Amino acid sequence: MNKVKMASEKSVTNNSRIVSLLAQLEKINADCLVDADNARYVTSKILHLAQSQEKIKKDMMAKGSTGIEVILSTLENTRDLQTTINILNILLELVAVGGNRRTSVLVSRGGTQILLQLLVNASKESPPNEELMVLLHSLLAKVGPKDRKFGVKARINGALNITLNIVKQNLQNQKLILPCLQVIRVYSTTSVNAVSLGKNGVVELIFKIIGPFSKKNTGLMKVALDTLAALLKSRTNARRAVDRGYVQMLLTIYVDWHRHDSRHRHMLIRKGILQAIKSITNIKLGRKAFLDVNGMKILYNTSQECLAVRTLDPLVNTSSLIMRKCYPKNRLPLPTIKSAFHFQLPIIPVNGPVYQLYSLPPEVDDVVDESDDNDDTETESEIENDNEEDFDQNFKNDDIETDINKLKPKHELGRPFEDLKMYEQFFPEFTEDFQIFDFDWNKKSCYHVPDYLRSSNAGECDLISKEPKPLSTNITQGGPIVVPTAEVEQSPVNHAIEIPVKETHPLQTEDCNKRPIFLGLVKNDNSMDNTLQHHSDQMNLLPSCQCLNHEIIKDFDKISLQNTSKSEQSYTSKAITKKECKSSLSEITCNKSFQHVSSCGGVLFEGRSVQLGKLCCSGPDPEEEDVSCSVSVEEQVMPEVPDALQLHDPELYIEIVKNTKSVPEYSEVAYPDYFGHIPPPFKEPILERPYGVQRTKINQDIERLIHPNDIIDRVVYDLDNVSYPVPDEGDVLKFNSKFESGNLRKVIQIRKNEYDLILNSDINSNHYHQWFYFEVSGMRAGIAYRFNIINCEKTNSQFNYGMQPLMYSVQEALSGRPWWIRVGTDICYYKNHFSRSSIAAGGQKGKSYYTITFTITFQHKDDVCYFAYHYPYTYSALMMHLQKLESTHNPQQIYFRQDTLCETLSGNSCPIVTITAMPESNYYEHICQFRNRPYIFLSARVHPGETNSSWVMKGTLEYLMSNTASAQSLRESYIFKIVPMLNPDGVINGNHRCSLSGEDLNRQWQNPNLDLHPTIYHAKGLLQYLAAIKRLPLVFCDYHGHSRKKNVFMYGCSIKETMWHTSAASCELIEDLGYRTLPKILSQTAPAFCMSSCSFVVEKSKESTARVVVWREIGVQRSYTMESTLCGCDQGKYKGLQIGTYELEEMGAKFCSGLLRLKRLTSPQEYNLPSTLFEIENELIESSCKVTSPTTYVLDEDEPRFLEEVDYSAESNDEPDVDLANNAADYEPSLQEDGLSDSEITRTHLP
């Protein structure tokens, strides 16, 4: 106790003493420092206390303390050397610990200017005092980085040359030049200073200091290298270094240190040498010099020797960055980067990307713009900004709309009402009186079905032609329809069975009564009439697929379908021997009997067995059909995905494909699209990325340059050259993408089991490469094949965060496993050495491509496998699903109507679907209730590569057409207008983002062109018509896919949240928070949905998207984009799992159940339901907790860093991608605003 008391008293004594000493020093300053001896004494005492007492230092730098001002004032005014040295030591003590804050305090008190002036004054002494110079430069080296104006102040005071001359005159004095070099490094952070120092010979000076391996002066060597790297960031200095041959000198020094530093004690010195090389190679001349002195091979060999030691990873990674940067830029090995296909537009836009594409000279995309600097003229200037942090913040928020007038909803129709009346035909529910409909629910006999419930295609009106269109349009086929199958031994000849088909409607053919025996399937005559069965029954029937006759299947490479004359109206089913295949493909006889073959319809794939139907039908996983709450609540309020509808029909799919119009005139059908997909009965976890996989792949790419003789470089697939030689070797893979939604342009064999793949640009475009879908055959089992897709464009991808590509194996499907699965190892996504010209890149200099690389080991020899970016969902699949839904629904309960909204540019129909419940009767009050139901407007697939949006839409459609009580309640609550595919042409032709106009249709909603964007023009017209008749949809939602984030989430529109992200005040805005209701409901009910990823900010770059235009112009408050991940989930029930079609379809169903909850929240009085049904709703409304997931900036990437510290951009000079903007501040509404009930919140009041 006494010790504590004594310590306390001592502390008080010391504190009082420092106060007393500072007071004495202040008095000495007031007397103009006439008493130098006293000043020395007082400063020495202060120094002693500062060195011995940490509390003294804290008190002197504390807020409100005048100690630092007194010390600086004394330093500025004294002329006594010892007093100056004492004060400099005091300042060094003060900033030694807790340096960042204390140094900032020193800078804010004017310390930088005082120190620089002292340096100038001290330099006038001849010779300058060494101790003073060491202390001054040591202090400046600490203060400089914290003063943004340090470079300017030093240059104005003339301190640059003073420090440089000290180094020149004291090269052998390590103690003195060490802090001087540290200060020069700080000087050099300003480009003007770096150039000035370079002109005065600082680069040459530093090369006199650094040298080969030595155990002496390693600290000086490290500082000199750091200073050199900073100086060489100036292009002028870098060119000077190249001209003097310093690139080779640095490489020689690096190799010497690498060889002699066997215990790796000097890794920082070795990394410093690499950093200097890295700075030089930022310019074109530096890269050329690096290649000329064989730098690639030197760094490659040294980095390979470092791989075994994990602590040397910084050296390996820096070497990798240098080699990637110096790898010569090449153009893609294509005749043109424009699409391999061309579609003549009805009109050419007067501006925009398509106009620019048509205006480009033909040789532009053959030019590689390798330069990332101007070697002829250079203007290096210094841009000083007093508010750098504010500037950065403004940059991050630059895309957020700040103009309140632009954020205010306009509610303008944009078109005269007389023009909009053309859309009356899509709303027959307004006029239908149902007087001829039989509402006898108990009647089991045949009933009359009115025309509006029949296939609306029979009398549909095209908005372009204004003429009725028949059910099946007679179009000229581009060739036979071919379905590939797997075989045991691949023959070099593509065999086909040519089967004549009747030109009349195939279902009316009577003479074709035999099933095509090559499928070897069991035929069930009642298969089309069977009632729907649970998905678990399907899984139990999977083994029945063994009935597929493999002895027949293996003898065929392709299955062909052709139209022939009417006289050829029967099928000839024949088996082929390999010998016969090589000789003739004409008349082939079958010598085998097939017990499983029975009669079928009159076209090639007419009829199907129960087993096939089960296999092709997607539905929920029985393991997921668990009920967490009471049955009465969950069955009505939170239904899982309804029992699977048998929507897949291979025969119907073939018929639809024949009427689908594509630019390349596809003549084949991909087997997965024909046979169908069901979710696999197992979960697929997000892939854990092995450490070092990226640099391994990059090193393999670098080996191509170092060992060019090891590269095969043979084209094995080429859409641009139809006469390319098809490899006939047995160990060379064969590729194909000539089917609907396929995308693969060229394949080059690099090594024996490695292939470079090039994707096709969107038609009428020279970019947008991300979606891929192609076929591979001719593989060997157990061999690892590497695939590199080398012309991707996004700067990052979920392939770097656990996503895998998808594969569909034909042999697996024939064995009862017809599903897409996630496959691939050693997956990564990185920048490669291919680039395009700045003109072709739309003005972005040095636009580089990226590589998706993955390794596949096939299970079966000579299989036929398909690979895709995501689960394919073709236009023909949609049309098939819609026809199946229409043919299987109960017209007494469900009002279903399918119309053609318009024709696309290539003549395909864009379907629009209306779904609601039939009125209870044809009484007046029931008809009124039917007509007055609020509208829900849904759309999807505006971007063809976002196939997950179609799977979500499929789940929505199946839910709406199901027979569950909750689905019926939902239909009775709303009228659904659904455009399930806004971009049919893009989907059909394998585009990633654009339509045939070469434009992103989701950027055309502000001013769509009737001739170029018909689907957007008419979809917007439907909404404008609803607005004109005062029937605004309650919800508008556009389904999308997201390539960079996980989970499912929504983007909405809010004025207040948008303004909150800017400097503008938003606290005075009162806004209805109803836009948050549906996302919050989904976060409670949908396992894949993540509220924390949702955003309601309006960006300038998104002002022409559907979400913003429908909100701003049409006036729909709940206007959303719902984004579904392409990868998987990192929260909730599916955390750590990759997303599949089951989860996507479930999301579509959960969206529907969320709409039912939304109805109950907004109008609960309309329902006479038990209170338990509102348990979750009331919980949400009455919850007093704040928003746990505040708004995040919509373009944020939320992925963690890898242990492998590799820069994915390879220090490119590309323009920054707007999708990589940083997080803006979070928004947290008040408790009052957090409620879910629309009625409890006042409407928006804007100033």
PDB file of N, CA and C in Angstrom, residues 1105-1165:
ATOM      1  N   THR A1105     -32.400   1.444 -66.300  1.00  0.00           N
ATOM      2  CA  THR A1105     -32.768   0.049 -66.079  1.00  0.00           C
ATOM      3  C   THR A1105     -34.258  -0.066 -65.789  1.00  0.00           C
ATOM      4  N   ALA A1106     -34.756  -1.291 -65.877  1.00  0.00           N
ATOM      5  CA  ALA A1106     -36.184  -1.524 -65.637  1.00  0.00           C
ATOM      6  C   ALA A1106     -36.583  -1.083 -64.241  1.00  0.00           C
ATOM      7  N   ARG A1107     -35.784  -1.453 -63.260  1.00  0.00           N
ATOM      8  CA  ARG A1107     -36.124  -1.144 -61.862  1.00  0.00           C
ATOM      9  C   ARG A1107     -36.327   0.356 -61.654  1.00  0.00           C
ATOM     10  N   VAL A1108     -35.393   1.164 -62.119  1.00  0.00           N
ATOM     11  CA  VAL A1108     -35.450   2.606 -61.869  1.00  0.00           C
ATOM     12  C   VAL A1108     -36.525   3.262 -62.727  1.00  0.00           C
ATOM     13  N   VAL A1109     -36.642   2.866 -63.981  1.00  0.00           N
ATOM     14  CA  VAL A1109     -37.628   3.490 -64.874  1.00  0.00           C
ATOM     15  C   VAL A1109     -39.049   3.175 -64.415  1.00  0.00           C
ATOM     16  N   VAL A1110     -39.298   1.922 -64.028  1.00  0.00           N
ATOM     17  CA  VAL A1110     -40.653   1.558 -63.573  1.00  0.00           C
ATOM     18  C   VAL A1110     -40.986   2.294 -62.280  1.00  0.00           C
ATOM     19  N   TRP A1111     -39.995   2.504 -61.440  1.00  0.00           N
ATOM     20  CA  TRP A1111     -40.206   3.275 -60.197  1.00  0.00           C
ATOM     21  C   TRP A1111     -40.404   4.758 -60.482  1.00  0.00           C
ATOM     22  N   ARG A1112     -39.548   5.321 -61.308  1.00  0.00           N
ATOM     23  CA  ARG A1112     -39.549   6.767 -61.516  1.00  0.00           C
ATOM     24  C   ARG A1112     -40.624   7.218 -62.487  1.00  0.00           C
ATOM     25  N   GLU A1113     -40.763   6.529 -63.606  1.00  0.00           N
ATOM     26  CA  GLU A1113     -41.688   6.971 -64.648  1.00  0.00           C
ATOM     27  C   GLU A1113     -43.081   6.369 -64.479  1.00  0.00           C
ATOM     28  N   ILE A1114     -43.143   5.075 -64.187  1.00  0.00           N
ATOM     29  CA  ILE A1114     -44.451   4.421 -64.079  1.00  0.00           C
ATOM     30  C   ILE A1114     -45.068   4.689 -62.718  1.00  0.00           C
ATOM     31  N   GLY A1115     -44.243   4.813 -61.683  1.00  0.00           N
ATOM     32  CA  GLY A1115     -44.756   5.130 -60.354  1.00  0.00           C
ATOM     33  C   GLY A1115     -44.983   3.931 -59.460  1.00  0.00           C
ATOM     34  N   VAL A1116     -44.315   2.805 -59.744  1.00  0.00           N
ATOM     35  CA  VAL A1116     -44.459   1.612 -58.919  1.00  0.00           C
ATOM     36  C   VAL A1116     -43.455   1.709 -57.773  1.00  0.00           C
ATOM     37  N   GLN A1117     -43.963   1.829 -56.551  1.00  0.00           N
ATOM     38  CA  GLN A1117     -43.056   1.979 -55.407  1.00  0.00           C
ATOM     39  C   GLN A1117     -42.218   0.734 -55.181  1.00  0.00           C
ATOM     40  N   ARG A1118     -42.859  -0.413 -55.273  1.00  0.00           N
ATOM     41  CA  ARG A1118     -42.153  -1.678 -55.055  1.00  0.00           C
ATOM     42  C   ARG A1118     -41.620  -2.185 -56.398  1.00  0.00           C
ATOM     43  N   SER A1119     -40.622  -1.520 -56.909  1.00  0.00           N
ATOM     44  CA  SER A1119     -39.990  -1.901 -58.167  1.00  0.00           C
ATOM     45  C   SER A1119     -38.612  -2.471 -57.835  1.00  0.00           C
ATOM     46  N   TYR A1120     -38.397  -3.725 -58.197  1.00  0.00           N
ATOM     47  CA  TYR A1120     -37.202  -4.423 -57.744  1.00  0.00           C
ATOM     48  C   TYR A1120     -36.461  -5.084 -58.903  1.00  0.00           C
ATOM     49  N   THR A1121     -35.190  -5.293 -58.648  1.00  0.00           N
ATOM     50  CA  THR A1121     -34.393  -6.283 -59.364  1.00  0.00           C
ATOM     51  C   THR A1121     -34.042  -7.355 -58.345  1.00  0.00           C
ATOM     52  N   MET A1122     -34.373  -8.598 -58.630  1.00  0.00           N
ATOM     53  CA  MET A1122     -33.998  -9.679 -57.723  1.00  0.00           C
ATOM     54  C   MET A1122     -32.819 -10.423 -58.333  1.00  0.00           C
ATOM     55  N   GLU A1123     -31.699 -10.371 -57.632  1.00  0.00           N
ATOM     56  CA  GLU A1123     -30.453 -10.957 -58.102  1.00  0.00           C
ATOM     57  C   GLU A1123     -30.223 -12.310 -57.428  1.00  0.00           C
ATOM     58  N   SER A1124     -29.957 -13.308 -58.236  1.00  0.00           N
ATOM     59  CA  SER A1124     -29.628 -14.639 -57.722  1.00  0.00           C
ATOM     60  C   SER A1124     -28.170 -14.943 -58.030  1.00  0.00           C
ATOM     61  N   THR A1125     -27.486 -15.457 -57.055  1.00  0.00           N
ATOM     62  CA  THR A1125     -26.072 -15.747 -57.238  1.00  0.00           C
ATOM     63  C   THR A1125     -25.858 -16.850 -58.265  1.00  0.00           C
ATOM     64  N   LEU A1126     -24.737 -16.772 -58.943  1.00  0.00           N
ATOM     65  CA  LEU A1126     -24.322 -17.859 -59.810  1.00  0.00           C
ATOM     66  C   LEU A1126     -23.498 -18.894 -59.042  1.00  0.00           C
ATOM     67  N   CYS A1127     -23.091 -18.516 -57.842  1.00  0.00           N
ATOM     68  CA  CYS A1127     -22.187 -19.380 -57.077  1.00  0.00           C
ATOM     69  C   CYS A1127     -22.938 -20.141 -55.995  1.00  0.00           C
ATOM     70  N   GLY A1128     -23.186 -19.498 -54.872  1.00  0.00           N
ATOM     71  CA  GLY A1128     -23.819 -20.190 -53.763  1.00  0.00           C
ATOM     72  C   GLY A1128     -24.130 -19.235 -52.634  1.00  0.00           C
ATOM     73  N   CYS A1129     -24.258 -19.755 -51.443  1.00  0.00           N
ATOM     74  CA  CYS A1129     -24.689 -18.964 -50.298  1.00  0.00           C
ATOM     75  C   CYS A1129     -23.615 -18.988 -49.211  1.00  0.00           C
ATOM     76  N   ASP A1130     -23.538 -17.873 -48.487  1.00  0.00           N
ATOM     77  CA  ASP A1130     -22.633 -17.806 -47.344  1.00  0.00           C
ATOM     78  C   ASP A1130     -23.390 -17.510 -46.060  1.00  0.00           C
ATOM     79  N   GLN A1131     -24.680 -17.763 -46.053  1.00  0.00           N
ATOM     80  CA  GLN A1131     -25.499 -17.575 -44.862  1.00  0.00           C
ATOM     81  C   GLN A1131     -26.722 -18.476 -44.956  1.00  0.00           C
ATOM     82  N   GLY A1132     -27.372 -18.673 -43.823  1.00  0.00           N
ATOM     83  CA  GLY A1132     -28.639 -19.390 -43.812  1.00  0.00           C
ATOM     84  C   GLY A1132     -28.511 -20.887 -44.014  1.00  0.00           C
ATOM     85  N   LYS A1133     -29.612 -21.468 -44.412  1.00  0.00           N
ATOM     86  CA  LYS A1133     -29.729 -22.918 -44.554  1.00  0.00           C
ATOM     87  C   LYS A1133     -28.735 -23.493 -45.557  1.00  0.00           C
ATOM     88  N   TYR A1134     -28.426 -22.718 -46.599  1.00  0.00           N
ATOM     89  CA  TYR A1134     -27.553 -23.209 -47.663  1.00  0.00           C
ATOM     90  C   TYR A1134     -26.133 -22.658 -47.549  1.00  0.00           C
ATOM     91  N   LYS A1135     -25.758 -22.231 -46.391  1.00  0.00           N
ATOM     92  CA  LYS A1135     -24.417 -21.683 -46.201  1.00  0.00           C
ATOM     93  C   LYS A1135     -23.359 -22.712 -46.579  1.00  0.00           C
ATOM     94  N   GLY A1136     -22.410 -22.258 -47.383  1.00  0.00           N
ATOM     95  CA  GLY A1136     -21.323 -23.138 -47.795  1.00  0.00           C
ATOM     96  C   GLY A1136     -21.649 -24.044 -48.949  1.00  0.00           C
ATOM     97  N   LEU A1137     -22.841 -23.893 -49.541  1.00  0.00           N
ATOM     98  CA  LEU A1137     -23.249 -24.756 -50.648  1.00  0.00           C
ATOM     99  C   LEU A1137     -23.377 -23.946 -51.930  1.00  0.00           C
ATOM    100  N   GLN A1138     -23.032 -24.580 -53.043  1.00  0.00           N
ATOM    101  CA  GLN A1138     -23.279 -23.964 -54.337  1.00  0.00           C
ATOM    102  C   GLN A1138     -24.762 -24.088 -54.663  1.00  0.00           C
ATOM    103  N   ILE A1139     -25.264 -23.090 -55.336  1.00  0.00           N
ATOM    104  CA  ILE A1139     -26.695 -23.057 -55.618  1.00  0.00           C
ATOM    105  C   ILE A1139     -26.996 -23.962 -56.806  1.00  0.00           C
ATOM    106  N   GLY A1140     -28.149 -24.595 -56.754  1.00  0.00           N
ATOM    107  CA  GLY A1140     -28.589 -25.481 -57.826  1.00  0.00           C
ATOM    108  C   GLY A1140     -29.971 -25.096 -58.312  1.00  0.00           C
ATOM    109  N   THR A1141     -30.488 -25.859 -59.258  1.00  0.00           N
ATOM    110  CA  THR A1141     -31.804 -25.538 -59.803  1.00  0.00           C
ATOM    111  C   THR A1141     -32.897 -25.729 -58.764  1.00  0.00           C
ATOM    112  N   TYR A1142     -32.707 -26.665 -57.849  1.00  0.00           N
ATOM    113  CA  TYR A1142     -33.719 -26.826 -56.798  1.00  0.00           C
ATOM    114  C   TYR A1142     -33.823 -25.555 -55.966  1.00  0.00           C
ATOM    115  N   GLU A1143     -32.695 -25.031 -55.530  1.00  0.00           N
ATOM    116  CA  GLU A1143     -32.710 -23.827 -54.706  1.00  0.00           C
ATOM    117  C   GLU A1143     -33.229 -22.629 -55.485  1.00  0.00           C
ATOM    118  N   LEU A1144     -32.899 -22.559 -56.779  1.00  0.00           N
ATOM    119  CA  LEU A1144     -33.384 -21.442 -57.592  1.00  0.00           C
ATOM    120  C   LEU A1144     -34.895 -21.524 -57.779  1.00  0.00           C
ATOM    121  N   GLU A1145     -35.393 -22.713 -58.093  1.00  0.00           N
ATOM    122  CA  GLU A1145     -36.841 -22.861 -58.245  1.00  0.00           C
ATOM    123  C   GLU A1145     -37.543 -22.629 -56.910  1.00  0.00           C
ATOM    124  N   GLU A1146     -36.932 -23.062 -55.843  1.00  0.00           N
ATOM    125  CA  GLU A1146     -37.504 -22.804 -54.525  1.00  0.00           C
ATOM    126  C   GLU A1146     -37.589 -21.303 -54.266  1.00  0.00           C
ATOM    127  N   MET A1147     -36.572 -20.560 -54.712  1.00  0.00           N
ATOM    128  CA  MET A1147     -36.596 -19.110 -54.537  1.00  0.00           C
ATOM    129  C   MET A1147     -37.764 -18.505 -55.300  1.00  0.00           C
ATOM    130  N   GLY A1148     -38.027 -19.021 -56.494  1.00  0.00           N
ATOM    131  CA  GLY A1148     -39.179 -18.534 -57.242  1.00  0.00           C
ATOM    132  C   GLY A1148     -40.481 -18.811 -56.530  1.00  0.00           C
ATOM    133  N   ALA A1149     -40.585 -19.981 -55.897  1.00  0.00           N
ATOM    134  CA  ALA A1149     -41.785 -20.310 -55.133  1.00  0.00           C
ATOM    135  C   ALA A1149     -41.892 -19.456 -53.880  1.00  0.00           C
ATOM    136  N   LYS A1150     -40.767 -19.249 -53.201  1.00  0.00           N
ATOM    137  CA  LYS A1150     -40.779 -18.426 -51.992  1.00  0.00           C
ATOM    138  C   LYS A1150     -41.134 -16.976 -52.301  1.00  0.00           C
ATOM    139  N   PHE A1151     -40.745 -16.521 -53.476  1.00  0.00           N
ATOM    140  CA  PHE A1151     -41.144 -15.169 -53.873  1.00  0.00           C
ATOM    141  C   PHE A1151     -42.664 -15.074 -53.939  1.00  0.00           C
ATOM    142  N   CYS A1152     -43.284 -16.113 -54.450  1.00  0.00           N
ATOM    143  CA  CYS A1152     -44.754 -16.117 -54.531  1.00  0.00           C
ATOM    144  C   CYS A1152     -45.375 -16.124 -53.141  1.00  0.00           C
ATOM    145  N   SER A1153     -44.866 -16.978 -52.263  1.00  0.00           N
ATOM    146  CA  SER A1153     -45.429 -17.005 -50.916  1.00  0.00           C
ATOM    147  C   SER A1153     -45.185 -15.684 -50.205  1.00  0.00           C
ATOM    148  N   GLY A1154     -44.077 -15.005 -50.553  1.00  0.00           N
ATOM    149  CA  GLY A1154     -43.836 -13.678 -49.995  1.00  0.00           C
ATOM    150  C   GLY A1154     -44.867 -12.678 -50.450  1.00  0.00           C
ATOM    151  N   LEU A1155     -45.323 -12.814 -51.690  1.00  0.00           N
ATOM    152  CA  LEU A1155     -46.374 -11.912 -52.181  1.00  0.00           C
ATOM    153  C   LEU A1155     -47.678 -12.152 -51.425  1.00  0.00           C
ATOM    154  N   LEU A1156     -47.947 -13.408 -51.067  1.00  0.00           N
ATOM    155  CA  LEU A1156     -49.155 -13.690 -50.296  1.00  0.00           C
ATOM    156  C   LEU A1156     -49.064 -13.051 -48.908  1.00  0.00           C
ATOM    157  N   ARG A1157     -47.911 -13.114 -48.303  1.00  0.00           N
ATOM    158  CA  ARG A1157     -47.722 -12.441 -47.013  1.00  0.00           C
ATOM    159  C   ARG A1157     -47.833 -10.939 -47.168  1.00  0.00           C
ATOM    160  N   LEU A1158     -47.324 -10.438 -48.267  1.00  0.00           N
ATOM    161  CA  LEU A1158     -47.429  -8.998 -48.517  1.00  0.00           C
ATOM    162  C   LEU A1158     -48.890  -8.579 -48.590  1.00  0.00           C
ATOM    163  N   LYS A1159     -49.706  -9.381 -49.225  1.00  0.00           N
ATOM    164  CA  LYS A1159     -51.134  -9.079 -49.316  1.00  0.00           C
ATOM    165  C   LYS A1159     -51.768  -9.074 -47.936  1.00  0.00           C
ATOM    166  N   ARG A1160     -51.378 -10.014 -47.115  1.00  0.00           N
ATOM    167  CA  ARG A1160     -51.959 -10.084 -45.775  1.00  0.00           C
ATOM    168  C   ARG A1160     -51.488  -8.927 -44.909  1.00  0.00           C
ATOM    169  N   LEU A1161     -50.287  -8.469 -45.150  1.00  0.00           N
ATOM    170  CA  LEU A1161     -49.785  -7.339 -44.373  1.00  0.00           C
ATOM    171  C   LEU A1161     -50.457  -6.044 -44.764  1.00  0.00           C
ATOM    172  N   THR A1162     -50.692  -5.886 -46.058  1.00  0.00           N
ATOM    173  CA  THR A1162     -51.279  -4.624 -46.515  1.00  0.00           C
ATOM    174  C   THR A1162     -52.778  -4.589 -46.338  1.00  0.00           C
ATOM    175  N   SER A1163     -53.441  -5.739 -46.448  1.00  0.00           N
ATOM    176  CA  SER A1163     -54.909  -5.762 -46.324  1.00  0.00           C
ATOM    177  C   SER A1163     -55.358  -6.969 -45.523  1.00  0.00           C
ATOM    178  N   PRO A1164     -54.985  -7.054 -44.245  1.00  0.00           N
ATOM    179  CA  PRO A1164     -55.348  -8.246 -43.459  1.00  0.00           C
ATOM    180  C   PRO A1164     -56.839  -8.380 -43.236  1.00  0.00           C
ATOM    181  N   GLN A1165     -57.601  -7.283 -43.363  1.00  0.00           N
ATOM    182  CA  GLN A1165     -59.022  -7.368 -43.095  1.00  0.00           C
ATOM    183  C   GLN A1165     -59.761  -8.177 -44.156  1.00  0.00           C
TER     184      GLN A1165
END
